[in-house]
Coordinates of C-alpha atoms in Angstrom, one line a residue:
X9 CA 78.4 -6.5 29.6
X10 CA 74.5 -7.0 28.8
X11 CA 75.0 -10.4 27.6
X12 CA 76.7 -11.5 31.2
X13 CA 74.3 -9.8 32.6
X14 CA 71.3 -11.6 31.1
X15 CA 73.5 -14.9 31.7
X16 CA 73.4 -14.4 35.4
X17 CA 69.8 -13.6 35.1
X18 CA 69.3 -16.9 33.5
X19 CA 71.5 -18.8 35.9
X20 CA 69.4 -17.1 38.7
X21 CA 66.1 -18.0 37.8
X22 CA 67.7 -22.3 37.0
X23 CA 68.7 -22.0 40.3
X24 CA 65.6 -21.0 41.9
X25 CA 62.8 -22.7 39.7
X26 CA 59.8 -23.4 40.2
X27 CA 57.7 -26.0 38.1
X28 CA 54.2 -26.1 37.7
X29 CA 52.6 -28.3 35.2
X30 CA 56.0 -28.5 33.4
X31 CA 55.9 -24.6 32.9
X32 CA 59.2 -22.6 34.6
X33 CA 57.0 -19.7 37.2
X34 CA 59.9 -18.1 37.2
X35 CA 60.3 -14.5 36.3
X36 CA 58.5 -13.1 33.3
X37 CA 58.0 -15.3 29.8
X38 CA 58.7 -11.8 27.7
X39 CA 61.8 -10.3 26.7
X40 CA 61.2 -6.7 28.1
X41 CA 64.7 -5.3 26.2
X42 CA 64.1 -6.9 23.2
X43 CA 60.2 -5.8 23.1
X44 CA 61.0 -2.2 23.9
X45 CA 64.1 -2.3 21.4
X46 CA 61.1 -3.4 18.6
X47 CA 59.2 -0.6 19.6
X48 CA 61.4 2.0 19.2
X49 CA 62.4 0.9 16.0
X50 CA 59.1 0.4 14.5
X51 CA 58.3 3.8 15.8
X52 CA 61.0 5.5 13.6
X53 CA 60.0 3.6 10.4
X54 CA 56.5 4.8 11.0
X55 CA 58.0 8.3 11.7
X56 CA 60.1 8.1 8.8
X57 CA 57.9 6.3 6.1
X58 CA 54.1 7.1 7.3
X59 CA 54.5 11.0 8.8
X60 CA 57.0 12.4 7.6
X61 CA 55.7 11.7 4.3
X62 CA 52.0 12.6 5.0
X63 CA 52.0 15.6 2.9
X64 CA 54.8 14.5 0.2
X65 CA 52.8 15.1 -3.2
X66 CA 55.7 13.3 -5.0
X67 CA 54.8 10.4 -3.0
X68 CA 52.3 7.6 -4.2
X69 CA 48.9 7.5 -3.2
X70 CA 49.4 3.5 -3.4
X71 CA 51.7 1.3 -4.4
X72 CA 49.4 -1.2 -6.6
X73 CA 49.3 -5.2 -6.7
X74 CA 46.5 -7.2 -7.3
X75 CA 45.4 -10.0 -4.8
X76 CA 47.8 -12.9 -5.6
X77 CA 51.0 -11.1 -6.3
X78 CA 50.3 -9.2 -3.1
X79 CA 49.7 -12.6 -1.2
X80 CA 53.7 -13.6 -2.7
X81 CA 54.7 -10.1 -1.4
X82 CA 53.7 -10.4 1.7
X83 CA 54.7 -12.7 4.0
X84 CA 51.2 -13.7 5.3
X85 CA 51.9 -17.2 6.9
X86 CA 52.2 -17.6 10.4
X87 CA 54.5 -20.4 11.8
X88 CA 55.3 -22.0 14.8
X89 CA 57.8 -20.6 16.1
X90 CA 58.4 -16.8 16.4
X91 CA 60.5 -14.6 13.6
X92 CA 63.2 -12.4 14.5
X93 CA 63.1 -8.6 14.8
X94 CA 64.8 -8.0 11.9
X95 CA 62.7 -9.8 9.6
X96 CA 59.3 -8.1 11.6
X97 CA 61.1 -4.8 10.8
X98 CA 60.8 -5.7 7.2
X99 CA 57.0 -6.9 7.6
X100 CA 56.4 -3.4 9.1
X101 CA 57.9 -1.4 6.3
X102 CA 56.5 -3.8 3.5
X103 CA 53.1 -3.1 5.1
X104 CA 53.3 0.4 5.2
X105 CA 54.4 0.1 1.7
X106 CA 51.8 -1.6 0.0
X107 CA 48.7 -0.1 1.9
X108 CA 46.8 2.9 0.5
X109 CA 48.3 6.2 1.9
X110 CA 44.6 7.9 3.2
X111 CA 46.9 10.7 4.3
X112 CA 48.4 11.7 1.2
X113 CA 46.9 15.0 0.0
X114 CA 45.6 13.5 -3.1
X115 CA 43.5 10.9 -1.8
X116 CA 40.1 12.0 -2.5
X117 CA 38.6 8.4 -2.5
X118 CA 36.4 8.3 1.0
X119 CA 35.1 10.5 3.5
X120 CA 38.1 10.5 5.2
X121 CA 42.0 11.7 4.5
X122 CA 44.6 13.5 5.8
X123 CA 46.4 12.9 9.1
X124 CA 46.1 14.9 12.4
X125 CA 48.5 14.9 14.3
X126 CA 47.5 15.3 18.0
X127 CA 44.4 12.5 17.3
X128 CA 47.6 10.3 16.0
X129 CA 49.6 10.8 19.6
X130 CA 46.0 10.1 21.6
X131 CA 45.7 6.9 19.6
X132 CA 49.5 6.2 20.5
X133 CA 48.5 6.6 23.9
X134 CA 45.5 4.5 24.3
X135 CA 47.4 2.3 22.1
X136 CA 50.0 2.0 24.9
X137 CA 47.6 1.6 27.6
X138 CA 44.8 -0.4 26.1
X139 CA 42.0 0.9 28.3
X140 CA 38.4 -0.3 28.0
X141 CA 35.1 2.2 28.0
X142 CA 33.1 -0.7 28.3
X143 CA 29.6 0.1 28.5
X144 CA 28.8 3.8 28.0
X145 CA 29.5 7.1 28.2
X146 CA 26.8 9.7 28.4
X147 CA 26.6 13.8 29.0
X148 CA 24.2 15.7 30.2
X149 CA 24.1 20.0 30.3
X150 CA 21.3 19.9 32.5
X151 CA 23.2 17.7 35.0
X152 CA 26.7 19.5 34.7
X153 CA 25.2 22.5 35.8
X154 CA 23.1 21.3 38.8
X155 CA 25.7 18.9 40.1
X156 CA 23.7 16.0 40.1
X157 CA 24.5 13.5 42.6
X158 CA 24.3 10.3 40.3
X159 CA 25.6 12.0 37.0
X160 CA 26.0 9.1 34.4
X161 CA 28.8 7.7 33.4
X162 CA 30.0 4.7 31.8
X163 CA 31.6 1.6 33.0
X164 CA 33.5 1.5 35.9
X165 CA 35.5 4.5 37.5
X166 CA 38.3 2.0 38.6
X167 CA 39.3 0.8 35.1
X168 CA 39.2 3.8 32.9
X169 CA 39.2 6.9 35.2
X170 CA 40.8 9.5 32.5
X171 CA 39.2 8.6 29.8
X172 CA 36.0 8.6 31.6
X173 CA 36.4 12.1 32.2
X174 CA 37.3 13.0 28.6
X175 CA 34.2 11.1 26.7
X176 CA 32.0 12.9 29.4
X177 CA 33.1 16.2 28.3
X178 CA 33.4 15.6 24.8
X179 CA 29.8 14.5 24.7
X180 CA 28.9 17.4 26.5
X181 CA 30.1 19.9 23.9
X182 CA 29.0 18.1 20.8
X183 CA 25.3 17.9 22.9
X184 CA 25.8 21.5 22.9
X185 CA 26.6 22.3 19.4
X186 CA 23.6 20.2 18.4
X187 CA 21.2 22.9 20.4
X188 CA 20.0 20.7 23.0
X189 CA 20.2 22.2 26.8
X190 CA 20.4 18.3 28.2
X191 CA 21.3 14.8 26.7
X192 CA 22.8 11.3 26.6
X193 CA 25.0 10.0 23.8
X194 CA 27.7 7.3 23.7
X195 CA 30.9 6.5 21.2
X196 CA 30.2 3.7 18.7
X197 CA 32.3 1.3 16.4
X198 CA 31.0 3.3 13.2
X199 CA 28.1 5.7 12.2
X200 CA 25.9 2.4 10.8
X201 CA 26.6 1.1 14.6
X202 CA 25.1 4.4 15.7
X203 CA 22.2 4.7 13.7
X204 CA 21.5 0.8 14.6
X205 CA 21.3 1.8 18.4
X206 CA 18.9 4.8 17.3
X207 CA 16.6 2.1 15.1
X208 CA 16.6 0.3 18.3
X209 CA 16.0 2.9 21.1
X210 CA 13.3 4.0 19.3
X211 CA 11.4 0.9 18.8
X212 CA 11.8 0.5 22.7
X213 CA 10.3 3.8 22.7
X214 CA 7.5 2.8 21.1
X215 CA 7.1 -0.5 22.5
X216 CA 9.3 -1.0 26.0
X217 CA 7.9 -4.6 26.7
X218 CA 10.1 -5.7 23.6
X219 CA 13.5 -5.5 25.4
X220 CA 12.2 -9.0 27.5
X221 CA 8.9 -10.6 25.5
X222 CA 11.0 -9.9 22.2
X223 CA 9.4 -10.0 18.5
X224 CA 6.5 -12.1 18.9
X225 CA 3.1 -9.9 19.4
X226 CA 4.3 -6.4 18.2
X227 CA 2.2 -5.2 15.4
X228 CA 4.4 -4.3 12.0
X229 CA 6.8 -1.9 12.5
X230 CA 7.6 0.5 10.1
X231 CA 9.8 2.9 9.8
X232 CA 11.1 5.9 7.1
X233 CA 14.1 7.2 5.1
X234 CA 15.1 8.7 1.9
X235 CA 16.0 6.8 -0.9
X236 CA 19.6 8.5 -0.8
X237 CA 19.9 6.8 3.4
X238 CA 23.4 5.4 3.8
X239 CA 22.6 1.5 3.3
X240 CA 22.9 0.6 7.4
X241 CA 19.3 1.7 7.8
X242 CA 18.5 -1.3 5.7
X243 CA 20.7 -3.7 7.1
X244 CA 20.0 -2.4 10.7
X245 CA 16.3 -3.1 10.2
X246 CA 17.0 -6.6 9.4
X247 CA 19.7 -7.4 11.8
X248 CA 17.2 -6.0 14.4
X249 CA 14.1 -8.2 13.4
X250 CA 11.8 -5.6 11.8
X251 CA 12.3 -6.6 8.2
X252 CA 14.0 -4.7 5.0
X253 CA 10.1 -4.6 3.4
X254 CA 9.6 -2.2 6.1
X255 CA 11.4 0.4 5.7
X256 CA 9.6 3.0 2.9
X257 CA 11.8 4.4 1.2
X258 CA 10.7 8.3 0.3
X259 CA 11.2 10.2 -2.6
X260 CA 13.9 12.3 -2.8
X261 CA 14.0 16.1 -5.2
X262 CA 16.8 16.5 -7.5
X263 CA 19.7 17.5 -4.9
X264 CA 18.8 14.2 -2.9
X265 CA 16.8 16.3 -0.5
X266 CA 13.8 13.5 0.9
X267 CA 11.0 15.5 0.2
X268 CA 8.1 16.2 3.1
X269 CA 5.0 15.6 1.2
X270 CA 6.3 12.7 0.1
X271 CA 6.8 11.1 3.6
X272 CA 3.3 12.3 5.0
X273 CA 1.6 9.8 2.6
X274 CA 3.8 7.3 2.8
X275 CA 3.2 7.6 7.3
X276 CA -0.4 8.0 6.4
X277 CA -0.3 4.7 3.8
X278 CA 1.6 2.9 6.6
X279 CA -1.4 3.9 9.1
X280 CA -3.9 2.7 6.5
X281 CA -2.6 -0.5 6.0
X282 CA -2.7 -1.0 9.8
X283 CA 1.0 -0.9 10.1
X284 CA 2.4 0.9 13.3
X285 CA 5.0 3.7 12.0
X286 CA 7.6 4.4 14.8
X287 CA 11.0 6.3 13.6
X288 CA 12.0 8.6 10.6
X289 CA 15.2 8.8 9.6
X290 CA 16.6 12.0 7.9
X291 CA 20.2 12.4 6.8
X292 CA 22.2 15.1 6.5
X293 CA 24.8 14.8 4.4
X294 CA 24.3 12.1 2.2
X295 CA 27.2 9.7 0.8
X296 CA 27.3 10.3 -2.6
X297 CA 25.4 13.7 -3.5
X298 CA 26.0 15.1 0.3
X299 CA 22.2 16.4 0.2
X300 CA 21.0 17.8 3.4
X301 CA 17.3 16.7 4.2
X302 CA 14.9 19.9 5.2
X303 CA 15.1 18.6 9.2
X304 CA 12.3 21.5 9.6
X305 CA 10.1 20.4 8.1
X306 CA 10.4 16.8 8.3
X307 CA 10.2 17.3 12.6
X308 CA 7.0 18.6 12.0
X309 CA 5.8 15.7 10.3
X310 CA 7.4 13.6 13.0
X311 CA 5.5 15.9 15.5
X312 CA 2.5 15.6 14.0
X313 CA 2.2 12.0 14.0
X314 CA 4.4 11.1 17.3
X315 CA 7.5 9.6 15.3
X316 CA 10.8 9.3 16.8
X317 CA 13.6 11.8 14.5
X318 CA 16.6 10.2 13.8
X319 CA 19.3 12.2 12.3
X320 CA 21.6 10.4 10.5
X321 CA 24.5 13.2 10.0
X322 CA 27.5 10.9 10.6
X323 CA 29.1 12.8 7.5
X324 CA 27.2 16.0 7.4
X325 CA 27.5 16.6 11.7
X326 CA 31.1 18.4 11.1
X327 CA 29.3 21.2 9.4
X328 CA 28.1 22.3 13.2
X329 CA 31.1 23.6 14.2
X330 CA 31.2 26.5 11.7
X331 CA 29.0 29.3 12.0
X332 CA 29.0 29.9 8.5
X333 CA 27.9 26.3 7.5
X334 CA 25.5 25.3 10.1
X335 CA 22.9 26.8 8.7
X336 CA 22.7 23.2 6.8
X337 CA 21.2 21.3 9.5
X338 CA 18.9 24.0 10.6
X339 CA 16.2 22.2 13.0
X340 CA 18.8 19.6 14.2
X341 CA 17.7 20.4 17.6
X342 CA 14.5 19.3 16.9
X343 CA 15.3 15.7 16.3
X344 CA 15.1 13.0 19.1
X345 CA 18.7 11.3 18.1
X346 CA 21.5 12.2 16.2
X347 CA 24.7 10.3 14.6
X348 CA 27.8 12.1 13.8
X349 CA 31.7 10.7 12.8
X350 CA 34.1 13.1 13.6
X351 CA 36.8 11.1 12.1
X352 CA 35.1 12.4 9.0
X353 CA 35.4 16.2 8.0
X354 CA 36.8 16.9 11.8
X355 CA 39.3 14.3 11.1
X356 CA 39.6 12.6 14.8
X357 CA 41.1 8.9 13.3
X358 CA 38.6 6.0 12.4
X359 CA 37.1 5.4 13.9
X360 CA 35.2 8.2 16.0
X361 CA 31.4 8.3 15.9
X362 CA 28.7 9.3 18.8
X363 CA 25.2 8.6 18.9
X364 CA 23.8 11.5 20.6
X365 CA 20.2 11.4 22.5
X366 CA 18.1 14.3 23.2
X367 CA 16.2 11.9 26.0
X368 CA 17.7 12.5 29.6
X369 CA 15.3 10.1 30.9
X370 CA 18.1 7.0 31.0
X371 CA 16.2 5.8 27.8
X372 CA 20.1 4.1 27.1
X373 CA 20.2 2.7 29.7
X374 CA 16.6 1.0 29.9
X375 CA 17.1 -0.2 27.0
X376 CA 20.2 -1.5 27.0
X377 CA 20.9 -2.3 30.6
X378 CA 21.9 -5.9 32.0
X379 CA 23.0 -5.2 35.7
X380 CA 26.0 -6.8 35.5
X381 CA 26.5 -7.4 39.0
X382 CA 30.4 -8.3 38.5
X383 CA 31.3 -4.9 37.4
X384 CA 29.0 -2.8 39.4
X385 CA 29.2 -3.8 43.3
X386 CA 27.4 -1.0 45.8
X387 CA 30.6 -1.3 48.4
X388 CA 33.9 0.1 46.8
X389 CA 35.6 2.3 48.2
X390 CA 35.1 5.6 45.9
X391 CA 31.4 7.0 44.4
X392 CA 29.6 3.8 42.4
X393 CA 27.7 6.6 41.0
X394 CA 30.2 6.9 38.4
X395 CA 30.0 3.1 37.4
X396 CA 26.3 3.7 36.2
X397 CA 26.6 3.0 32.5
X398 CA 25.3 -0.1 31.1
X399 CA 24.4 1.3 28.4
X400 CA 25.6 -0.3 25.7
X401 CA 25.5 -3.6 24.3
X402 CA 29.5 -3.3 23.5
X403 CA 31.3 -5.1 26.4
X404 CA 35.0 -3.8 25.9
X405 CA 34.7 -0.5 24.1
X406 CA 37.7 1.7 23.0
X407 CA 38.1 5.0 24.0
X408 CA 37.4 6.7 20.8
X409 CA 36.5 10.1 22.1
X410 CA 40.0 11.0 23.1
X411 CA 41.1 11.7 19.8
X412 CA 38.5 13.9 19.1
X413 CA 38.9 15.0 22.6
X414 CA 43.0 16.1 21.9
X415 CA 42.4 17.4 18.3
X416 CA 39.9 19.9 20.2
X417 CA 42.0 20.6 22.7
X418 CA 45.3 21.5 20.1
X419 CA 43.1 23.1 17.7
X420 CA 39.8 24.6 19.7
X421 CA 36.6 25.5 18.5
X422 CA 38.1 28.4 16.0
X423 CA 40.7 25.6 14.6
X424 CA 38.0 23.2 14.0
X425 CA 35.7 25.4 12.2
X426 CA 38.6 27.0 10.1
X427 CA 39.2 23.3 9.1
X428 CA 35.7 22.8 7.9
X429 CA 35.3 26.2 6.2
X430 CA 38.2 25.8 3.9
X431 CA 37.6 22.7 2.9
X432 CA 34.1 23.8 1.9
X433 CA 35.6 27.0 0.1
X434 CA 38.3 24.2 -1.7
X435 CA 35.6 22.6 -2.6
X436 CA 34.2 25.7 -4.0
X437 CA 37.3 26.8 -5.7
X438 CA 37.1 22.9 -7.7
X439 CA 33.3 23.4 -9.2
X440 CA 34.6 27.2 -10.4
X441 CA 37.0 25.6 -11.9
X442 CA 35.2 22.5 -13.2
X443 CA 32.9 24.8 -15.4
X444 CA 35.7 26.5 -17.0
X445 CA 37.3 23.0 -18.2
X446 CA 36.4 21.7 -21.2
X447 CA 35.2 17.8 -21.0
X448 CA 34.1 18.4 -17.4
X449 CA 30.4 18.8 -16.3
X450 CA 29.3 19.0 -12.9
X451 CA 26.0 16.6 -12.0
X452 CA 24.5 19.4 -9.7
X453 CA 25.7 22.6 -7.8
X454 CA 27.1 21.0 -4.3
X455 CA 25.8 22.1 -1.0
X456 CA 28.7 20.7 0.7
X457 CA 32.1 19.2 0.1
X458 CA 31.3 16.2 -2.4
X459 CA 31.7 17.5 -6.0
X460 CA 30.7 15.1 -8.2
X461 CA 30.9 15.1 -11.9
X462 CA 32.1 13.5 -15.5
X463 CA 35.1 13.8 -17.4
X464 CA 33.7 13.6 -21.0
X465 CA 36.6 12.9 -23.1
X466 CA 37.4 14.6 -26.9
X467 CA 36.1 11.6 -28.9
X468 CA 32.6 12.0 -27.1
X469 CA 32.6 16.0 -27.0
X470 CA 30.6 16.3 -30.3
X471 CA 28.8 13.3 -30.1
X472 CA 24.6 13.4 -29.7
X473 CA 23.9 12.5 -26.7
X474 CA 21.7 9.6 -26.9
X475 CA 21.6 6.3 -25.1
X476 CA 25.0 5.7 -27.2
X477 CA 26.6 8.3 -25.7
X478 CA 25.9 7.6 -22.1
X479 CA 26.6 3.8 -22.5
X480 CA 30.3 5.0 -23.8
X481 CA 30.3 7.3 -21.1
X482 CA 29.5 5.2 -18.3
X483 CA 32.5 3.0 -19.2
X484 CA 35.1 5.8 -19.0
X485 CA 35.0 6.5 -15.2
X486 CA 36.5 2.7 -14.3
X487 CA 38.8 3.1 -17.0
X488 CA 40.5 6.4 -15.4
X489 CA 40.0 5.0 -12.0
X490 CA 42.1 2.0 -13.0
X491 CA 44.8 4.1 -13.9
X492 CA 45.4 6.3 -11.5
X493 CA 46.0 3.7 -8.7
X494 CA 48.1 1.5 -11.2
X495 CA 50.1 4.7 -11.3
X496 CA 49.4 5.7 -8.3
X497 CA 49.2 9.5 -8.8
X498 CA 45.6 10.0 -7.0
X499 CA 42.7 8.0 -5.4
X500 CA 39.1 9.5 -6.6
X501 CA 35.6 7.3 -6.1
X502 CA 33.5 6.6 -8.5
X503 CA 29.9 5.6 -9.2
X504 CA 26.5 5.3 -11.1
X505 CA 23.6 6.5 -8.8
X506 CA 20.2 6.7 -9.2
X507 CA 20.1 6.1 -13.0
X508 CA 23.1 8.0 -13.9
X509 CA 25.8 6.4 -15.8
X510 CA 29.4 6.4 -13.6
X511 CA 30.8 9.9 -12.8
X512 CA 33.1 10.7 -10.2
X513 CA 33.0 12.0 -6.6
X514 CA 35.6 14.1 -5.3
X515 CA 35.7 14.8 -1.4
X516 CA 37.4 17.9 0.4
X517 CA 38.3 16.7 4.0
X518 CA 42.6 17.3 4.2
X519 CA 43.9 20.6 5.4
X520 CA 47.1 19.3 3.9
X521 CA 45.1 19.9 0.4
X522 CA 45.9 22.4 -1.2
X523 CA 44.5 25.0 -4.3
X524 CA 47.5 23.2 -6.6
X525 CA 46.2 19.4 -5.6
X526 CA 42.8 20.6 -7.2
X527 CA 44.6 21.8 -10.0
X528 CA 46.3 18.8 -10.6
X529 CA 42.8 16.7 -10.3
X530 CA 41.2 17.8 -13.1
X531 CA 44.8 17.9 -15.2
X532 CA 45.6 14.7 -14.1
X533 CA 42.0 13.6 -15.1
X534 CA 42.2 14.9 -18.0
X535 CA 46.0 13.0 -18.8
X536 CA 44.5 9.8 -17.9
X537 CA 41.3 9.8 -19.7
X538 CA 42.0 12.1 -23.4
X539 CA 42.7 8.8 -25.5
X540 CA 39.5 7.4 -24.3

């Protein structure tokens, strides 16, 4: 009955054809049936074989191949003409098959895991709609409360009214948490994106005749950051002109804390040597060690000698929401910018990251602005004071807060901060039971949820430990690492840092983890690696 159906359709549009440039007008080019039809069932195999398996433990982690046995795997080539359903089925489940499950409960690799579920509906949905944010989104306590008449918001009202809305008050509540009674902020395409835009907004602090006379005439900027910084802060100063030699690096203590002292004479060499210091950046939460600078102390340094404070807590940020935890960041309000992920510890999706701005000046927007005169005419027909948000130098920008935005909504502020508390306490529950195991030393007490450590095997336990010992020792981490994902029983990073040979790093994140997944780290650790 379909089929004659879709015949007379056919014989319908034949009949009344019209040809343009040897191309049919008539009625639409796609199949809606068959495209809906693909949908659905590529909805249940990711039901089937990507949810409802999130928290199988007798699942794999991955399903290993190297490179060019994955490339013959895969079919990889695309042709000219199109491939039925059937065979696009296949491509979906062979996909889902051979890439890394970062939801499993014993993937411990990154700082992200696990799956939640209402951020994984919101990305359905935006999926579905494909909206743009372009330009920014911004929020501002002071303004909520007064009513302001030109509020700002980001893009234009007409294009992306909902989810205008949502990254308003999303932004509003994390400016909140942060301690600040006012502020801007907008949704970026990572946290190195983010703490870019702060390098940036901070030299145009400094220097506002550098957004049209450019480079040429400044004096030599420089700027600050520990030695443990994530790597963007480099690669930001040289995408943005200022130069990698000009970023001091300071001195970190032994928990990877950058130490005060240490920064004030490195600002006060950068004044002798006729430099012009601009921006610090503390982190909180670093990558590997997840060291929290003293933001305290470091503000008043920044104080002191008019720097801009840039805190780069893009992993450490989460920590906010609990009121047992927050204490880690104490004298975050003091700082003039902030980055945090919440697809991290809060676990919105990746990617979900905000640059947050204690300036409610329209700093963004002066510094980013291009009056697009396309987007934002004065004569619609509804407010134009919500299309006042060129602020970003994005054009098309996804609507990243809405997952964070639904996850908050499903869980609230008490879900959220259960989430990050026992993840902390699992992560306590693993060092407890790292010093009781034999073969397993911890490199330092953890402040926060990355415990990192070696796994010292029985034919080094008695051994001196001289330069010998740590050259055999550095070798045993890859070999573990290797496998694990060959086997594909667990996913745990690894690394040498700062003149330590290779030791792991586990990270909590999951609530799907549970007390018997850290169990079965340390004995599965200890299965790979005894014959070493």
């Amino acid at each position: 009955m379909e089929v004659d159906i879709n015949k007379q359709e056919m014989l319908q549009r034949k009949k009344n054809a019209v040809l343009v440039d040897g191309v049919f007008l008539n009625g639409p080019i796609a199949d809606a049936r068959a495209g809906e039809k693909f949908v659905e069932d590529a909805c249940k195999i990711i039901m089937e074989e990507v949810i409802q398996k999130a928290a199988d433990v007798t699942e794999k982690v991955c399903e290993w191949q190297p490179p060019e046995k994955l490339k013959k795997l895969l079919d990889l080539e695309m042709r000219d003409t199109g491939e039925p359903h059937q065979q696009l089925l296949q491509l979906c489940q062979d996909v889902i098959r051979y890439s890394v499950k970062t939801n499993h409960p014993r993937f411990f690799n990154q700082l992200y895991a696990g799956i939640d579920y209402y951020s994984l509906v919101a990305r359905f949905i935006t999926e579905a709609l494909n909206p743009s944010v372009i330009l920014l989104a911004v929020a501002s306590i002071g303004c909520f409360t007064r009513r302001c008449k030109n509020p700002h918001r980001r893009y234009t009202y007409e294009v992306s009214p909902v989810f205008l809305l949502v990254e308003e008050a999303v932004l509003k509540k994390m400016i909140e948490f942060i301690g600040w009674n006012e502020g801007d902020g907008i949704f970026n395409p990572g946290g190195s994106v983010s703490n870019m835009y702060a390098m940036n907004l901070a030299r145009y602090k400094y220097c506002p005749e550098i957004k049209e006379k450019g480079l040429s005439g400044l004096p030599r900027l420089v700027l600050f950051t520990s030695e443990e910084c994530h790597y963007s802060m480099k690669k930001a100063a040289s995408f943005l002109g200022i130069g990698t030699q000009n970023v001091y690096f300071i001195k970190t203590d032994e928990r990877g804390k950058m130490i005060p002292e240490e920064l004030e004479k490195q600002v006060q060499r950068a004044r002798k040597e006729g430099a012009a210091p601009f921006l610090v950046s503390a982190t909180a939460g670093t990558t590997v060690l997840g060291a929290f600078d003293p933001l305290d102390k470091i503000a008043d340094i920044c104080e002191k000698y008019g720097l801009w404070l840039h805190v780069d807590a893009s992993w450490g940020g989460s920590a906010l929401m609990s009121r047992k935890h927050r204490k880690l960041l104490h004298g975050i309000h003091r700082a003039d910018s902030v980055a945090w992920n919440p697809h991290k510890m809060l676990m919105a999706g990746i990617q979900c990251c905000a640059l947050l701005v204690k300036n409610n000046s329209d700093l963004l927007k002066k510094c980013y602005s291009a009056n697009a005169s396309y987007l934002f005419q004065q004569d619609k027909f509804y407010d134009v004071s919500y299309d006042t948000g060129d602020k970003s130098i994005q054009c098309s920008r996804r609507p990243d807060a809405f997952k964070f935005w639904m996850t908050w909504k499903a869980l609230g502020t008490t879900g959220l901060e259960e989430r990050v508390n026992r993840a902390l306490a699992l992560a306590r529950y693993l060092v407890d039971e790292i010093k009781k195991r034999e073969g397993f030393r911890l490199l330092l007490e953890p402040e926060y949820a990355n415990i990192c450590f070696w796994y010292i095997p029985p034919s080094l336990r008695n051994m001196e430990e001289g330069a010998e010992f740590w050259e055999k020792l550095h070798h045993v981490a890859p070999v573990i690492k290797e496998r694990m994902m060959k086997k594909g029983s667990m996913m745990l990073g690894y690394q040498p840092h700062l003149g330590k040979v290779n030791f792991f790093r586990q990270v909590v994140i999951s609530p799907q983890v549970r007390r018997e997944d850290m169990d079965f780290l340390l004995d599965e650790t200890d299965l790979l690696g005894r014959d070493l």
